[in-house]
């Protein structure tokens, strides 16, 4: 099944990505954690927008590239996170950045 849209006015659950770099890559040993209302037993995970077998868990250790999202009853899907199997990436911190911020970039080969 497809990941459902968020009902009007619903508080969407969030995915916490560790390590906290934009452009998540497999060799970083990425962990996704569900944050939001509800319990782990109500969590449904989706990989590449299709229902995925890792259900009823708050936390996933990612071993395959793809686009991940999840939902809980009444919340709809969280924003998606794509995990790449890339050989060379330029990563920036995942938090929102402002023009005057000092930023550490990470180039991984």
mmCIF file of C-alpha atoms in Angstrom:
data_model
loop_
_atom_site.group_PDB
_atom_site.id
_atom_site.type_symbol
_atom_site.label_atom_id
_atom_site.label_comp_id
_atom_site.label_asym_id
_atom_site.label_seq_id
_atom_site.Cartn_x
_atom_site.Cartn_y
_atom_site.Cartn_z
ATOM 1 C CA UNK A 1 0.000 0.000 0.000
ATOM 2 C CA UNK A 2 0.870 3.630 -0.444
ATOM 3 C CA UNK A 3 1.788 5.992 2.349
ATOM 4 C CA UNK A 4 -1.366 7.977 3.264
ATOM 5 C CA UNK A 5 -1.613 11.759 3.051
ATOM 6 C CA UNK A 6 -1.830 13.711 6.290
ATOM 7 C CA UNK A 7 -5.407 14.525 7.331
ATOM 8 C CA UNK A 8 -6.223 18.257 7.387
ATOM 9 C CA UNK A 9 -4.898 19.811 10.591
ATOM 10 C CA UNK A 10 -3.008 16.672 11.644
ATOM 11 C CA UNK A 11 0.359 16.923 13.333
ATOM 12 C CA UNK A 12 2.712 15.042 11.023
ATOM 13 C CA UNK A 13 5.270 12.741 12.590
ATOM 14 C CA UNK A 14 8.936 13.474 11.908
ATOM 15 C CA UNK A 15 11.950 11.343 11.045
ATOM 16 C CA UNK A 16 15.126 12.025 12.989
ATOM 17 C CA UNK A 17 18.206 11.125 10.913
ATOM 18 C CA UNK A 18 21.485 10.085 12.521
ATOM 19 C CA UNK A 19 24.177 11.051 11.773
ATOM 20 C CA UNK A 20 22.662 14.518 11.204
ATOM 21 C CA UNK A 21 23.974 15.257 7.690
ATOM 22 C CA UNK A 22 21.983 16.303 4.654
ATOM 23 C CA UNK A 23 22.544 13.661 1.986
ATOM 24 C CA UNK A 24 22.352 10.524 4.075
ATOM 25 C CA UNK A 25 24.593 7.757 2.731
ATOM 26 C CA UNK A 26 24.624 4.050 3.503
ATOM 27 C CA UNK A 27 28.218 3.869 4.684
ATOM 28 C CA UNK A 28 27.407 6.380 7.446
ATOM 29 C CA UNK A 29 25.324 3.645 9.142
ATOM 30 C CA UNK A 30 22.146 5.720 9.044
ATOM 31 C CA UNK A 31 19.515 5.324 11.756
ATOM 32 C CA UNK A 32 15.986 6.693 11.342
ATOM 33 C CA UNK A 33 13.898 7.376 14.443
ATOM 34 C CA UNK A 34 10.182 8.142 14.465
ATOM 35 C CA UNK A 35 9.264 11.223 16.487
ATOM 36 C CA UNK A 36 5.672 12.167 17.167
ATOM 37 C CA UNK A 37 2.428 11.140 18.787
ATOM 38 C CA UNK A 38 1.461 7.513 19.193
ATOM 39 C CA UNK A 39 3.352 4.353 20.032
ATOM 40 C CA UNK A 40 5.828 2.193 18.150
ATOM 41 C CA UNK A 41 3.193 -0.541 17.829
ATOM 42 C CA UNK A 42 1.150 1.787 15.584
ATOM 43 C CA UNK A 43 4.054 2.670 13.246
ATOM 44 C CA UNK A 44 3.974 1.663 9.574
ATOM 45 C CA UNK A 45 7.157 2.146 7.526
ATOM 46 C CA UNK A 46 7.400 2.732 3.786
ATOM 47 C CA UNK A 47 10.383 2.306 1.479
ATOM 48 C CA UNK A 48 10.188 3.913 -1.968
ATOM 49 C CA UNK A 49 6.530 4.809 -1.177
ATOM 50 C CA UNK A 50 5.464 1.179 -0.712
ATOM 51 C CA UNK A 51 4.558 -0.459 2.607
ATOM 52 C CA UNK A 52 7.674 -2.079 4.015
ATOM 53 C CA UNK A 53 8.103 -5.054 6.341
ATOM 54 C CA UNK A 54 9.825 -3.205 9.220
ATOM 55 C CA UNK A 55 6.651 -2.381 11.131
ATOM 56 C CA UNK A 56 5.870 -1.648 14.774
ATOM 57 C CA UNK A 57 9.293 -0.177 15.480
ATOM 58 C CA UNK A 58 10.322 3.382 16.342
ATOM 59 C CA UNK A 59 13.866 3.023 15.072
ATOM 60 C CA UNK A 60 15.468 1.572 11.928
ATOM 61 C CA UNK A 61 19.088 0.902 11.007
ATOM 62 C CA UNK A 62 19.175 1.416 7.244
ATOM 63 C CA UNK A 63 21.024 -1.182 5.145
ATOM 64 C CA UNK A 64 19.547 -0.425 1.691
ATOM 65 C CA UNK A 65 19.436 2.770 -0.341
ATOM 66 C CA UNK A 66 15.967 4.182 -0.934
ATOM 67 C CA UNK A 67 13.427 6.767 0.172
ATOM 68 C CA UNK A 68 11.968 6.145 3.624
ATOM 69 C CA UNK A 69 8.911 7.520 5.397
ATOM 70 C CA UNK A 70 6.432 6.301 7.988
ATOM 71 C CA UNK A 71 3.066 7.046 9.499
ATOM 72 C CA UNK A 72 0.922 6.469 12.535
ATOM 73 C CA UNK A 73 -2.886 6.468 12.603
ATOM 74 C CA UNK A 74 -4.292 9.974 12.213
ATOM 75 C CA UNK A 75 -0.965 11.632 11.332
ATOM 76 C CA UNK A 76 -0.259 10.706 7.715
ATOM 77 C CA UNK A 77 3.247 10.314 6.349
ATOM 78 C CA UNK A 78 6.323 11.952 7.776
ATOM 79 C CA UNK A 79 8.570 13.942 5.445
ATOM 80 C CA UNK A 80 10.641 11.501 3.390
ATOM 81 C CA UNK A 81 14.350 10.810 3.845
ATOM 82 C CA UNK A 82 16.428 9.453 0.959
ATOM 83 C CA UNK A 83 19.475 7.332 1.770
ATOM 84 C CA UNK A 84 21.999 7.102 -1.064
ATOM 85 C CA UNK A 85 24.613 4.518 -1.929
ATOM 86 C CA UNK A 86 26.997 7.145 -3.300
ATOM 87 C CA UNK A 87 30.775 7.023 -3.690
ATOM 88 C CA UNK A 88 31.390 10.768 -3.410
ATOM 89 C CA UNK A 89 29.164 13.230 -1.556
ATOM 90 C CA UNK A 90 29.374 16.735 -0.128
ATOM 91 C CA UNK A 91 27.393 16.829 3.103
ATOM 92 C CA UNK A 92 26.111 19.772 5.133
ATOM 93 C CA UNK A 93 24.531 19.751 8.610
ATOM 94 C CA UNK A 94 20.872 18.744 8.558
ATOM 95 C CA UNK A 95 19.628 21.725 10.577
ATOM 96 C CA UNK A 96 18.301 24.828 8.848
ATOM 97 C CA UNK A 97 21.103 27.253 8.007
ATOM 98 C CA UNK A 98 21.143 31.049 7.816
ATOM 99 C CA UNK A 99 23.330 33.247 5.601
ATOM 100 C CA UNK A 100 25.656 34.263 8.440
ATOM 101 C CA UNK A 101 26.086 30.806 9.961
ATOM 102 C CA UNK A 102 29.517 29.183 9.999
ATOM 103 C CA UNK A 103 29.100 25.832 8.296
ATOM 104 C CA UNK A 104 31.216 22.692 8.349
ATOM 105 C CA UNK A 105 31.072 20.766 5.082
ATOM 106 C CA UNK A 106 32.089 17.141 4.832
ATOM 107 C CA UNK A 107 33.368 15.613 1.617
ATOM 108 C CA UNK A 108 33.267 11.823 1.679
ATOM 109 C CA UNK A 109 35.017 9.576 -0.820
#
